[in-house]
Amino acid sequence: MPKLVLKAGSRPPWVGLAAAVWVQIAAGNSYNFPLFSSEIKSVMGYNQQQITILGVANDIGESVGILPGIACNKFPPWSLLLVGTVLCFFGYGVLWLSVSQTVENLPYWLLWIALCIATNSNAWFGTAVLVTNMRNFPLSRGTVAGILKGYIGLSAAVYTVIYGTVLNSSSSKLLLFLAIGLPVLCLALMYFIRACTPASGEDSSEHVHFLFTQVAIMVILLMAPLAIPVKMTLFPAKKLSSAVNSSDNLVQGEGVATQTSPLLTPSSSATYLGSFYENEEASDVETLLAVGEGAIKKKRRPPRRGEDFKLREALVKADFWLLWFSYFLAVGTGVTVLNNLAQIGIALGVDDTTLLLSLFSFCNFVGRLGSGVVSEHFVRSSTLPRTFWMICAHLFMIVSFLLYALGLSGTLYVATALLGICYGVQYSIMVPTASEIFGLRNFGIIYNSMALGNPIGAVLFSALLAGYIYDTEAAKQGSSTCLGPNCFRLTFLILAGLSGLGTIVSIILTIRVRPVYQMLYAGGSFRHPQSSNH
């Protein structure tokens, strides 16, 4: 049987991207916690601090992705999706048994573990599709990250509509849908999520296709990505890059080849990177001569920023921790509001809190998609580091938290919309930034290490801070439910201060990485740095 040949930039990567959009909707299932948390509180008789600790389990499961980060370099994407479906089925299945009272009086610790397992499916779903598509489109990382992360943000609105219309606002029906419907969806799509060989150089048609995607998304949100493979099938591009073998050859070939990571091979433009590495060229030549003469043993030099780092190499870099703390202070404060959004609405007299979740979700989607597009434009046109937009997001988050602290019904929706946009920006910017500073080879585990900022922030700011303050105020009112602006006012003021600290950290990071972006995007498009001999 002849080997299949995949032309760079042809249909399969786009089909995989379209399928990834739907998997990302499934990967946003953790956003459903505000929809069923009140029912758990009522059925099980929990107080608010117990509910916020369950929210921590929700965030831990969603964000602890070290195992899928390691697995994405060793196993095909479909295997990660399969693990995610199993976790989703069993985790939400146990929660459904409890909320529907099919099995009564399940212990608190079991529900905590079940919720952690259920939302850990997000890490497996998200890692599989994000890493695969970032590698399939390495020259459009910001745009791809914005699209895929955007649909995770939009997923809460999708689930809210399903919850309110199809499921008649029933928490037990929602949990049953999550336990059965999402695994079926991911099983149906796992065939299309696969690694493909990307274009070896800058491809203008790729930017045209992404522009087409972004415009279409604004018109028909969930159906837009499916229009790309249809468009490319009916109107194939006349000019394609040279043919190269795809990763499918590894399976359909003669069985003797092993994967050589063609996605990560440095491009020929590396010879034109200018003076960024000039100071080290002489020593490199001398080292090579010495190795050739047998005078010294060849050692792998440490990678430079922009090259491929291993996790242990990234952990000793200041840039890693600056990015981690900036992200931690952003998502940790944001998820505190998200986990308590239903209680915040009730405290301020909102009758239908699902409207708040839908508003947050849509604005989260806008922030994720928009920041990917905007950051991609400015990084190419003026080599502006993507982290500049993290600074802007932190500043607007301060404004949002202060609006929340006012406790006025008129500012509640404005604050929620603003926070949703900023929360989405922080998520979407972190992803391509980590890949540009530390490379794509070990991106899966580095990305998931960054994502640990989410559950750690949830523990510190949601469970220990917001939950404690809420229960203290509720005790003053002699009830388990707190009403009035004082329920969360102190929490919001503290969160505003933390966002101010995040602004400072982001400024320092932006100053440090500016030379990296000037090197990577000096010619108006991404250039692979010199190899570090991995």
Short mmCIF file of C-alpha atoms in Angstrom, two decimals:
data_model
loop_
_atom_site.label_atom_id
_atom_site.label_comp_id
_atom_site.label_asym_id
_atom_site.label_seq_id
_atom_site.Cartn_x
_atom_site.Cartn_y
_atom_site.Cartn_z
CA MET A 1 0.00 0.00 0.00
CA PRO A 2 1.55 3.38 -0.93
CA LYS A 3 2.30 5.83 1.81
CA LEU A 4 -0.10 8.70 2.28
CA VAL A 5 1.41 12.13 1.70
CA LEU A 6 0.06 15.21 3.44
CA LYS A 7 0.73 18.59 1.90
CA ALA A 8 1.57 21.29 4.40
CA GLY A 9 -1.36 23.48 5.32
CA SER A 10 -3.94 21.25 3.59
CA ARG A 11 -7.39 20.18 4.81
CA PRO A 12 -6.69 17.80 7.75
CA PRO A 13 -5.26 20.48 10.11
CA TRP A 14 -8.34 22.62 9.52
CA VAL A 15 -10.73 19.72 10.02
CA GLY A 16 -8.90 18.98 13.28
CA LEU A 17 -9.25 22.60 14.35
CA ALA A 18 -13.00 22.52 13.65
CA ALA A 19 -13.36 19.32 15.69
CA ALA A 20 -11.22 20.84 18.45
CA VAL A 21 -13.72 23.68 18.84
CA TRP A 22 -16.42 21.21 19.88
CA VAL A 23 -14.04 19.35 22.19
CA GLN A 24 -13.22 22.68 23.82
CA ILE A 25 -16.91 23.21 24.51
CA ALA A 26 -16.80 19.89 26.37
CA ALA A 27 -13.58 21.00 28.09
CA GLY A 28 -15.45 23.93 29.65
CA ASN A 29 -17.67 21.69 31.75
CA SER A 30 -16.16 23.06 34.98
CA TYR A 31 -18.03 26.33 34.36
CA ASN A 32 -21.25 24.49 35.27
CA PHE A 33 -20.41 24.52 38.98
CA PRO A 34 -22.45 27.70 39.67
CA LEU A 35 -25.45 26.02 38.00
CA PHE A 36 -25.60 23.04 40.36
CA SER A 37 -23.77 24.30 43.47
CA SER A 38 -26.94 25.78 44.98
CA GLU A 39 -28.74 22.44 44.56
CA ILE A 40 -25.90 20.57 46.25
CA LYS A 41 -26.01 23.11 49.09
CA SER A 42 -29.75 22.60 49.49
CA VAL A 43 -29.88 18.81 49.12
CA MET A 44 -26.84 18.09 51.28
CA GLY A 45 -27.33 20.93 53.79
CA TYR A 46 -23.86 22.42 53.34
CA ASN A 47 -22.74 25.91 54.39
CA GLN A 48 -21.04 28.38 52.04
CA GLN A 49 -17.50 27.48 53.05
CA GLN A 50 -18.17 23.82 52.26
CA ILE A 51 -19.49 24.88 48.86
CA THR A 52 -16.44 27.03 48.16
CA ILE A 53 -14.19 24.12 49.10
CA LEU A 54 -16.11 22.04 46.57
CA GLY A 55 -15.37 24.88 44.16
CA VAL A 56 -11.69 24.34 44.92
CA ALA A 57 -12.08 20.70 43.90
CA ASN A 58 -13.68 21.97 40.71
CA ASP A 59 -10.65 24.16 39.99
CA ILE A 60 -8.05 21.60 41.04
CA GLY A 61 -9.50 19.00 38.73
CA GLU A 62 -9.69 21.45 35.84
CA SER A 63 -6.16 22.74 36.17
CA VAL A 64 -3.97 19.87 37.38
CA GLY A 65 -2.75 18.68 34.00
CA ILE A 66 0.77 17.41 34.65
CA LEU A 67 -0.15 13.86 33.60
CA PRO A 68 -1.80 14.88 30.29
CA GLY A 69 1.10 17.28 29.75
CA ILE A 70 3.54 14.36 29.93
CA ALA A 71 1.25 12.01 28.02
CA CYS A 72 0.83 14.35 25.03
CA ASN A 73 4.50 13.76 24.12
CA LYS A 74 4.20 9.98 24.39
CA PHE A 75 0.71 9.05 23.17
CA PRO A 76 -1.57 10.13 20.31
CA PRO A 77 -4.29 12.74 20.98
CA TRP A 78 -7.14 10.23 20.84
CA SER A 79 -5.76 8.38 23.86
CA LEU A 80 -5.85 11.57 25.94
CA LEU A 81 -9.43 12.20 24.83
CA LEU A 82 -10.35 8.64 25.82
CA VAL A 83 -9.00 9.15 29.34
CA GLY A 84 -10.97 12.39 29.57
CA THR A 85 -14.24 10.68 28.61
CA VAL A 86 -13.78 8.04 31.31
CA LEU A 87 -13.09 10.66 33.99
CA CYS A 88 -16.06 12.74 32.85
CA PHE A 89 -18.43 9.77 32.97
CA PHE A 90 -17.49 8.50 36.41
CA GLY A 91 -17.02 11.90 38.07
CA TYR A 92 -20.29 13.50 37.01
CA GLY A 93 -22.03 10.13 37.37
CA VAL A 94 -21.32 10.10 41.11
CA LEU A 95 -22.49 13.72 41.46
CA TRP A 96 -25.72 12.84 39.64
CA LEU A 97 -26.35 9.93 42.01
CA SER A 98 -26.08 12.35 44.94
CA VAL A 99 -28.05 15.35 43.62
CA SER A 100 -30.85 13.16 42.21
CA GLN A 101 -30.87 11.32 45.58
CA THR A 102 -30.62 8.01 43.73
CA VAL A 103 -28.00 7.24 46.38
CA GLU A 104 -28.55 9.22 49.57
CA ASN A 105 -26.11 10.60 52.12
CA LEU A 106 -22.92 10.22 50.13
CA PRO A 107 -20.01 11.55 52.25
CA TYR A 108 -18.63 15.01 51.60
CA TRP A 109 -15.15 13.73 50.81
CA LEU A 110 -16.53 11.43 48.11
CA LEU A 111 -18.33 14.31 46.39
CA TRP A 112 -15.13 16.36 46.59
CA ILE A 113 -13.10 13.62 44.89
CA ALA A 114 -15.85 12.98 42.32
CA LEU A 115 -15.97 16.65 41.33
CA CYS A 116 -12.17 16.75 41.10
CA ILE A 117 -12.20 13.67 38.84
CA ALA A 118 -15.04 15.02 36.70
CA THR A 119 -13.39 18.36 35.97
CA ASN A 120 -9.99 16.77 35.47
CA SER A 121 -11.45 15.61 32.17
CA ASN A 122 -10.99 19.25 31.09
CA ALA A 123 -7.24 18.95 31.44
CA TRP A 124 -7.15 15.85 29.23
CA PHE A 125 -9.55 17.29 26.64
CA GLY A 126 -7.85 20.69 26.55
CA THR A 127 -4.28 19.42 26.45
CA ALA A 128 -5.04 17.01 23.61
CA VAL A 129 -6.57 19.60 21.30
CA LEU A 130 -4.51 22.64 22.32
CA VAL A 131 -1.07 21.04 22.03
CA THR A 132 -1.99 19.29 18.78
CA ASN A 133 -3.33 22.43 17.10
CA MET A 134 -0.55 24.69 18.39
CA ARG A 135 1.90 22.31 16.74
CA ASN A 136 -0.21 22.08 13.59
CA PHE A 137 -0.23 25.90 13.27
CA PRO A 138 3.08 27.02 14.87
CA LEU A 139 3.15 30.30 12.93
CA SER A 140 -0.29 31.41 14.16
CA ARG A 141 -0.07 30.51 17.82
CA GLY A 142 -1.87 33.55 19.20
CA THR A 143 -4.80 33.17 16.83
CA VAL A 144 -5.15 29.43 17.44
CA ALA A 145 -4.92 29.88 21.21
CA GLY A 146 -7.50 32.67 21.05
CA ILE A 147 -9.98 30.58 19.06
CA LEU A 148 -9.64 27.41 21.13
CA LYS A 149 -9.50 29.13 24.52
CA GLY A 150 -12.35 31.37 23.39
CA TYR A 151 -14.68 28.44 22.95
CA ILE A 152 -13.91 27.19 26.44
CA GLY A 153 -14.98 30.60 27.67
CA LEU A 154 -18.14 30.45 25.55
CA SER A 155 -19.01 26.99 26.82
CA ALA A 156 -20.60 28.35 30.01
CA ALA A 157 -23.15 30.25 27.90
CA VAL A 158 -23.83 27.11 25.86
CA TYR A 159 -24.40 25.03 28.98
CA THR A 160 -26.57 27.76 30.51
CA VAL A 161 -28.84 27.76 27.46
CA ILE A 162 -29.07 23.96 27.53
CA TYR A 163 -29.71 24.06 31.28
CA GLY A 164 -32.48 26.65 31.03
CA THR A 165 -34.27 25.49 27.89
CA VAL A 166 -33.65 21.80 27.19
CA LEU A 167 -33.14 20.60 30.77
CA ASN A 168 -35.77 22.85 32.42
CA SER A 169 -33.24 24.27 34.91
CA SER A 170 -32.80 20.86 36.54
CA SER A 171 -29.42 20.32 38.18
CA SER A 172 -29.81 16.53 38.20
CA LYS A 173 -30.59 16.49 34.46
CA LEU A 174 -27.58 18.74 33.84
CA LEU A 175 -25.25 16.37 35.69
CA LEU A 176 -26.65 13.41 33.77
CA PHE A 177 -26.05 15.27 30.52
CA LEU A 178 -22.46 15.99 31.53
CA ALA A 179 -21.90 12.34 32.50
CA ILE A 180 -23.24 10.88 29.25
CA GLY A 181 -23.50 13.59 26.58
CA LEU A 182 -19.95 14.95 26.77
CA PRO A 183 -18.22 11.54 26.56
CA VAL A 184 -20.34 10.64 23.53
CA LEU A 185 -19.38 13.94 21.84
CA CYS A 186 -15.65 13.47 22.44
CA LEU A 187 -15.69 9.83 21.37
CA ALA A 188 -17.32 10.87 18.10
CA LEU A 189 -14.68 13.55 17.41
CA MET A 190 -11.46 11.91 18.61
CA TYR A 191 -10.69 10.52 15.13
CA PHE A 192 -10.32 14.05 13.72
CA ILE A 193 -7.89 15.34 16.38
CA ARG A 194 -4.52 14.33 14.97
CA ALA A 195 -1.04 15.72 14.41
CA CYS A 196 -0.38 17.07 10.90
CA THR A 197 2.76 18.49 9.37
CA PRO A 198 2.46 22.30 9.21
CA ALA A 199 3.70 24.60 6.47
CA SER A 200 7.49 24.85 6.53
CA GLY A 201 7.42 28.61 5.99
CA GLU A 202 5.17 31.63 6.19
CA ASP A 203 1.92 30.93 4.31
CA SER A 204 -0.21 33.96 3.49
CA SER A 205 -3.23 31.76 2.76
CA GLU A 206 -3.19 30.60 6.38
CA HIS A 207 -3.77 34.16 7.56
CA VAL A 208 -6.61 34.54 5.06
CA HIS A 209 -8.26 31.40 6.38
CA PHE A 210 -7.91 32.53 9.99
CA LEU A 211 -9.36 35.93 9.11
CA PHE A 212 -12.25 34.11 7.49
CA THR A 213 -12.69 32.13 10.71
CA GLN A 214 -12.72 35.17 12.98
CA VAL A 215 -15.26 37.05 10.89
CA ALA A 216 -17.49 34.00 10.60
CA ILE A 217 -17.31 33.37 14.34
CA MET A 218 -18.88 36.72 15.01
CA VAL A 219 -21.78 35.81 12.71
CA ILE A 220 -22.49 32.18 13.55
CA LEU A 221 -20.54 31.34 16.66
CA LEU A 222 -20.44 27.58 16.96
CA MET A 223 -20.72 26.76 13.25
CA ALA A 224 -17.98 29.09 12.02
CA PRO A 225 -14.96 26.73 12.21
CA LEU A 226 -16.80 24.06 10.22
CA ALA A 227 -16.98 26.51 7.32
CA ILE A 228 -13.20 26.35 6.83
CA PRO A 229 -12.87 22.70 5.72
CA VAL A 230 -15.99 23.18 3.57
CA LYS A 231 -14.49 26.29 1.99
CA MET A 232 -11.14 24.59 1.39
CA THR A 233 -12.85 21.54 -0.11
CA LEU A 234 -14.96 23.55 -2.56
CA PHE A 235 -12.28 26.14 -3.31
CA PRO A 236 -8.86 24.51 -2.83
CA ALA A 237 -5.87 26.82 -2.75
CA LYS A 238 -3.86 26.84 -5.98
CA LYS A 239 -0.52 27.26 -4.28
CA LEU A 240 0.57 24.75 -1.69
CA SER A 241 3.87 24.22 0.06
CA SER A 242 6.09 21.31 -0.89
CA ALA A 243 4.77 17.89 0.00
CA VAL A 244 6.04 16.24 3.13
CA ASN A 245 5.04 13.11 4.95
CA SER A 246 2.52 13.47 7.74
CA SER A 247 2.59 11.84 11.09
CA ASP A 248 0.05 9.38 9.68
CA ASN A 249 2.97 7.73 7.86
CA LEU A 250 4.12 6.48 11.22
CA VAL A 251 1.00 4.32 11.38
CA GLN A 252 0.38 3.54 7.73
CA GLY A 253 3.97 3.18 6.63
CA GLU A 254 6.18 0.11 6.87
CA GLY A 255 6.23 0.12 10.64
CA VAL A 256 9.92 0.84 11.03
CA ALA A 257 9.96 4.61 11.27
CA THR A 258 9.84 6.54 14.50
CA GLN A 259 8.61 10.06 14.95
CA THR A 260 11.33 12.65 14.41
CA SER A 261 9.36 15.72 15.46
CA PRO A 262 9.25 17.47 12.07
CA LEU A 263 6.95 20.05 13.62
CA LEU A 264 9.75 21.44 15.70
CA THR A 265 12.57 21.55 13.14
CA PRO A 266 14.12 25.04 13.01
CA SER A 267 13.47 26.92 9.79
CA SER A 268 16.14 28.23 7.45
CA SER A 269 15.40 31.78 8.58
CA ALA A 270 17.35 31.05 11.75
CA THR A 271 20.49 32.19 9.93
CA TYR A 272 19.10 35.72 9.71
CA LEU A 273 18.34 36.37 13.35
CA GLY A 274 20.85 39.21 13.56
CA SER A 275 22.89 40.14 16.53
CA PHE A 276 20.80 38.49 19.23
CA TYR A 277 23.25 35.65 19.56
CA GLU A 278 26.37 37.28 18.03
CA ASN A 279 28.22 37.49 21.32
CA GLU A 280 28.11 33.70 21.66
CA GLU A 281 29.02 32.74 18.09
CA ALA A 282 32.78 32.76 18.56
CA SER A 283 32.67 30.56 21.62
CA ASP A 284 30.31 28.15 19.84
CA VAL A 285 32.77 27.77 16.95
CA GLU A 286 35.68 27.19 19.31
CA THR A 287 33.66 24.57 21.18
CA LEU A 288 32.81 22.74 17.97
CA LEU A 289 36.46 22.69 16.91
CA ALA A 290 37.49 21.37 20.28
CA VAL A 291 34.88 18.64 20.13
CA GLY A 292 36.07 17.63 16.65
CA GLU A 293 39.64 17.33 17.87
CA GLY A 294 38.60 15.25 20.87
CA ALA A 295 39.88 17.80 23.37
CA ILE A 296 36.60 18.02 25.22
CA LYS A 297 33.39 16.05 25.41
CA LYS A 298 30.36 17.55 23.74
CA LYS A 299 27.80 18.89 26.21
CA ARG A 300 24.32 20.18 25.52
CA ARG A 301 24.29 23.90 26.15
CA PRO A 302 21.40 25.37 28.15
CA PRO A 303 18.57 26.58 25.89
CA ARG A 304 18.09 30.27 25.26
CA ARG A 305 14.73 31.98 25.57
CA GLY A 306 12.70 31.17 22.48
CA GLU A 307 14.20 27.68 22.16
CA ASP A 308 12.82 24.39 23.45
CA PHE A 309 13.05 24.04 27.23
CA LYS A 310 12.49 21.02 29.37
CA LEU A 311 10.34 21.68 32.43
CA ARG A 312 13.26 21.47 34.85
CA GLU A 313 15.16 24.00 32.72
CA ALA A 314 12.20 26.37 32.64
CA LEU A 315 11.71 26.14 36.41
CA VAL A 316 15.04 27.85 37.11
CA LYS A 317 14.25 30.82 34.86
CA ALA A 318 12.92 34.10 36.26
CA ASP A 319 10.64 34.52 33.24
CA PHE A 320 8.82 31.30 34.09
CA TRP A 321 7.99 32.45 37.59
CA LEU A 322 7.09 35.98 36.55
CA LEU A 323 4.65 34.58 34.01
CA TRP A 324 3.36 32.06 36.55
CA PHE A 325 2.72 34.67 39.25
CA SER A 326 1.12 37.09 36.81
CA TYR A 327 -1.21 34.34 35.63
CA PHE A 328 -1.81 33.09 39.19
CA LEU A 329 -2.84 36.54 40.43
CA ALA A 330 -5.16 36.97 37.45
CA VAL A 331 -6.98 33.63 37.32
CA GLY A 332 -6.89 33.11 41.08
CA THR A 333 -8.82 36.32 41.67
CA GLY A 334 -11.06 35.77 38.65
CA VAL A 335 -12.04 32.23 39.60
CA THR A 336 -12.94 33.46 43.09
CA VAL A 337 -15.70 35.55 41.57
CA LEU A 338 -16.72 32.80 39.14
CA ASN A 339 -17.06 30.16 41.87
CA ASN A 340 -19.17 32.51 43.99
CA LEU A 341 -21.08 34.18 41.16
CA ALA A 342 -24.45 32.69 42.14
CA GLN A 343 -24.02 33.75 45.77
CA ILE A 344 -22.83 37.22 44.72
CA GLY A 345 -25.97 37.68 42.64
CA ILE A 346 -28.24 36.47 45.46
CA ALA A 347 -26.51 38.75 47.96
CA LEU A 348 -27.13 41.76 45.70
CA GLY A 349 -30.76 40.87 45.02
CA VAL A 350 -30.51 39.26 41.56
CA ASP A 351 -33.38 36.84 40.96
CA ASP A 352 -31.93 34.94 37.97
CA THR A 353 -28.22 34.38 38.55
CA THR A 354 -27.88 32.30 35.36
CA LEU A 355 -27.94 35.61 33.47
CA LEU A 356 -24.74 36.62 35.26
CA LEU A 357 -23.06 33.36 34.25
CA SER A 358 -24.14 33.79 30.63
CA LEU A 359 -22.83 37.36 30.58
CA PHE A 360 -19.52 36.31 32.11
CA SER A 361 -19.23 33.44 29.64
CA PHE A 362 -19.88 35.51 26.54
CA CYS A 363 -17.47 38.27 27.62
CA ASN A 364 -14.91 35.59 28.54
CA PHE A 365 -15.23 34.30 24.97
CA VAL A 366 -14.79 37.80 23.54
CA GLY A 367 -11.71 38.37 25.69
CA ARG A 368 -10.08 35.09 24.68
CA LEU A 369 -10.80 35.38 20.97
CA GLY A 370 -10.11 39.10 20.77
CA SER A 371 -6.83 39.01 22.67
CA GLY A 372 -5.54 36.27 20.40
CA VAL A 373 -6.27 38.34 17.30
CA VAL A 374 -5.07 41.66 18.71
CA SER A 375 -1.88 40.30 20.26
CA GLU A 376 -1.04 38.45 17.03
CA HIS A 377 -1.42 41.69 15.06
CA PHE A 378 0.76 43.82 17.31
CA VAL A 379 3.43 41.19 17.89
CA ARG A 380 3.91 40.96 14.12
CA SER A 381 3.59 44.67 13.31
CA SER A 382 5.61 46.16 16.19
CA THR A 383 7.10 43.18 18.11
CA LEU A 384 4.97 44.21 21.11
CA PRO A 385 5.21 41.41 23.71
CA ARG A 386 1.95 39.62 24.32
CA THR A 387 2.41 40.18 28.04
CA PHE A 388 1.58 43.87 27.48
CA TRP A 389 -2.06 42.80 27.25
CA MET A 390 -1.76 41.03 30.61
CA ILE A 391 -0.85 44.42 32.09
CA CYS A 392 -3.95 45.97 30.55
CA ALA A 393 -6.15 43.11 31.79
CA HIS A 394 -4.83 43.42 35.36
CA LEU A 395 -5.60 47.16 35.37
CA PHE A 396 -9.17 46.65 34.20
CA MET A 397 -9.63 43.84 36.72
CA ILE A 398 -8.88 46.38 39.46
CA VAL A 399 -11.69 48.55 38.09
CA SER A 400 -14.00 45.53 37.96
CA PHE A 401 -13.38 44.51 41.58
CA LEU A 402 -13.96 48.08 42.79
CA LEU A 403 -17.27 48.15 40.91
CA TYR A 404 -18.24 44.90 42.63
CA ALA A 405 -17.27 46.38 46.00
CA LEU A 406 -19.72 49.25 45.48
CA GLY A 407 -22.50 46.70 45.73
CA LEU A 408 -24.87 48.55 43.39
CA SER A 409 -27.21 46.58 41.17
CA GLY A 410 -26.45 48.94 38.28
CA THR A 411 -22.72 48.19 38.37
CA LEU A 412 -23.03 44.43 38.91
CA TYR A 413 -23.52 43.59 35.23
CA VAL A 414 -20.85 46.04 34.08
CA ALA A 415 -18.35 44.56 36.54
CA THR A 416 -19.22 41.00 35.47
CA ALA A 417 -18.82 41.82 31.77
CA LEU A 418 -15.51 43.61 32.35
CA LEU A 419 -14.14 40.81 34.52
CA GLY A 420 -15.20 38.21 31.95
CA ILE A 421 -13.25 39.97 29.20
CA CYS A 422 -10.14 40.38 31.37
CA TYR A 423 -10.32 36.78 32.60
CA GLY A 424 -10.44 35.60 29.00
CA VAL A 425 -7.50 37.79 28.01
CA GLN A 426 -5.31 36.35 30.76
CA TYR A 427 -6.05 32.76 29.71
CA SER A 428 -5.55 33.39 26.02
CA ILE A 429 -2.31 35.37 26.35
CA MET A 430 -0.57 32.93 28.70
CA VAL A 431 -0.77 30.05 26.20
CA PRO A 432 1.19 31.47 23.22
CA THR A 433 3.52 33.39 25.53
CA ALA A 434 4.65 30.19 27.24
CA SER A 435 5.18 28.50 23.87
CA GLU A 436 7.21 31.42 22.49
CA ILE A 437 9.51 31.76 25.49
CA PHE A 438 9.96 28.05 26.26
CA GLY A 439 9.25 26.35 22.90
CA LEU A 440 6.75 23.79 21.64
CA ARG A 441 8.61 20.55 22.26
CA ASN A 442 7.56 20.29 25.92
CA PHE A 443 4.75 22.81 25.71
CA GLY A 444 2.13 20.41 27.12
CA ILE A 445 3.74 19.99 30.52
CA ILE A 446 4.94 23.62 30.74
CA TYR A 447 1.44 24.89 29.92
CA ASN A 448 -0.15 22.63 32.53
CA SER A 449 2.43 23.72 35.11
CA MET A 450 1.35 27.30 34.47
CA ALA A 451 -2.28 26.24 34.85
CA LEU A 452 -1.65 25.19 38.46
CA GLY A 453 -2.06 28.87 39.32
CA ASN A 454 -5.81 28.40 38.96
CA PRO A 455 -6.45 25.82 41.74
CA ILE A 456 -3.85 27.36 44.05
CA GLY A 457 -5.57 30.72 43.65
CA ALA A 458 -8.95 29.07 44.25
CA VAL A 459 -7.73 27.57 47.54
CA LEU A 460 -6.24 30.82 48.83
CA PHE A 461 -8.71 33.40 47.55
CA SER A 462 -12.00 31.50 47.18
CA ALA A 463 -12.05 28.87 49.93
CA LEU A 464 -9.92 30.55 52.61
CA LEU A 465 -10.77 34.18 51.91
CA ALA A 466 -14.17 34.61 50.25
CA GLY A 467 -15.82 31.61 51.94
CA TYR A 468 -14.66 32.65 55.40
CA ILE A 469 -15.76 36.28 54.99
CA TYR A 470 -19.14 35.23 53.58
CA ASP A 471 -19.90 32.82 56.44
CA THR A 472 -18.79 35.45 58.98
CA GLU A 473 -21.21 38.00 57.53
CA ALA A 474 -23.97 35.38 57.29
CA ALA A 475 -23.47 34.50 60.98
CA LYS A 476 -23.96 38.17 61.89
CA GLN A 477 -27.33 37.97 60.11
CA GLY A 478 -28.21 34.72 61.90
CA SER A 479 -28.58 32.74 58.69
CA SER A 480 -26.61 30.46 56.38
CA THR A 481 -27.40 32.78 53.46
CA CYS A 482 -25.85 36.25 53.49
CA LEU A 483 -27.66 39.21 51.94
CA GLY A 484 -26.28 42.66 51.17
CA PRO A 485 -23.09 44.20 49.75
CA ASN A 486 -21.04 43.46 52.88
CA CYS A 487 -21.07 39.72 52.08
CA PHE A 488 -18.22 40.13 49.57
CA ARG A 489 -17.08 43.77 49.86
CA LEU A 490 -13.89 43.07 51.81
CA THR A 491 -13.11 40.18 49.47
CA PHE A 492 -13.37 42.44 46.41
CA LEU A 493 -11.09 45.08 47.93
CA ILE A 494 -8.43 42.46 48.65
CA LEU A 495 -8.78 41.06 45.11
CA ALA A 496 -8.29 44.57 43.72
CA GLY A 497 -5.02 44.85 45.66
CA LEU A 498 -3.84 41.49 44.34
CA SER A 499 -4.56 42.63 40.79
CA GLY A 500 -2.41 45.70 41.46
CA LEU A 501 0.44 43.36 42.42
CA GLY A 502 -0.21 41.37 39.24
CA THR A 503 0.14 44.58 37.22
CA ILE A 504 3.62 45.19 38.64
CA VAL A 505 4.73 41.61 37.96
CA SER A 506 3.45 41.82 34.38
CA ILE A 507 5.32 45.07 33.75
CA ILE A 508 8.59 43.49 34.91
CA LEU A 509 7.97 40.44 32.71
CA THR A 510 7.17 42.57 29.66
CA ILE A 511 10.41 44.52 30.01
CA ARG A 512 12.40 41.30 30.32
CA VAL A 513 10.90 39.49 27.31
CA ARG A 514 10.87 42.43 24.90
CA PRO A 515 14.25 41.35 23.36
CA VAL A 516 12.88 37.84 22.84
CA TYR A 517 9.94 39.13 20.80
CA GLN A 518 12.19 41.46 18.85
CA MET A 519 14.25 38.41 17.91
CA LEU A 520 11.34 36.09 17.14
CA TYR A 521 9.25 38.57 15.13
CA ALA A 522 11.89 40.93 13.74
CA GLY A 523 10.78 40.31 10.15
CA GLY A 524 7.06 40.65 10.80
CA SER A 525 6.52 36.89 11.12
CA PHE A 526 7.61 34.15 13.49
CA ARG A 527 11.17 32.88 13.11
CA HIS A 528 12.47 29.73 14.74
CA PRO A 529 15.49 30.37 16.96
CA GLN A 530 18.66 28.37 16.59
CA SER A 531 18.52 24.82 17.82
CA SER A 532 19.73 24.02 21.27
CA ASN A 533 20.69 20.48 20.30
CA HIS A 534 17.95 18.69 22.15
#
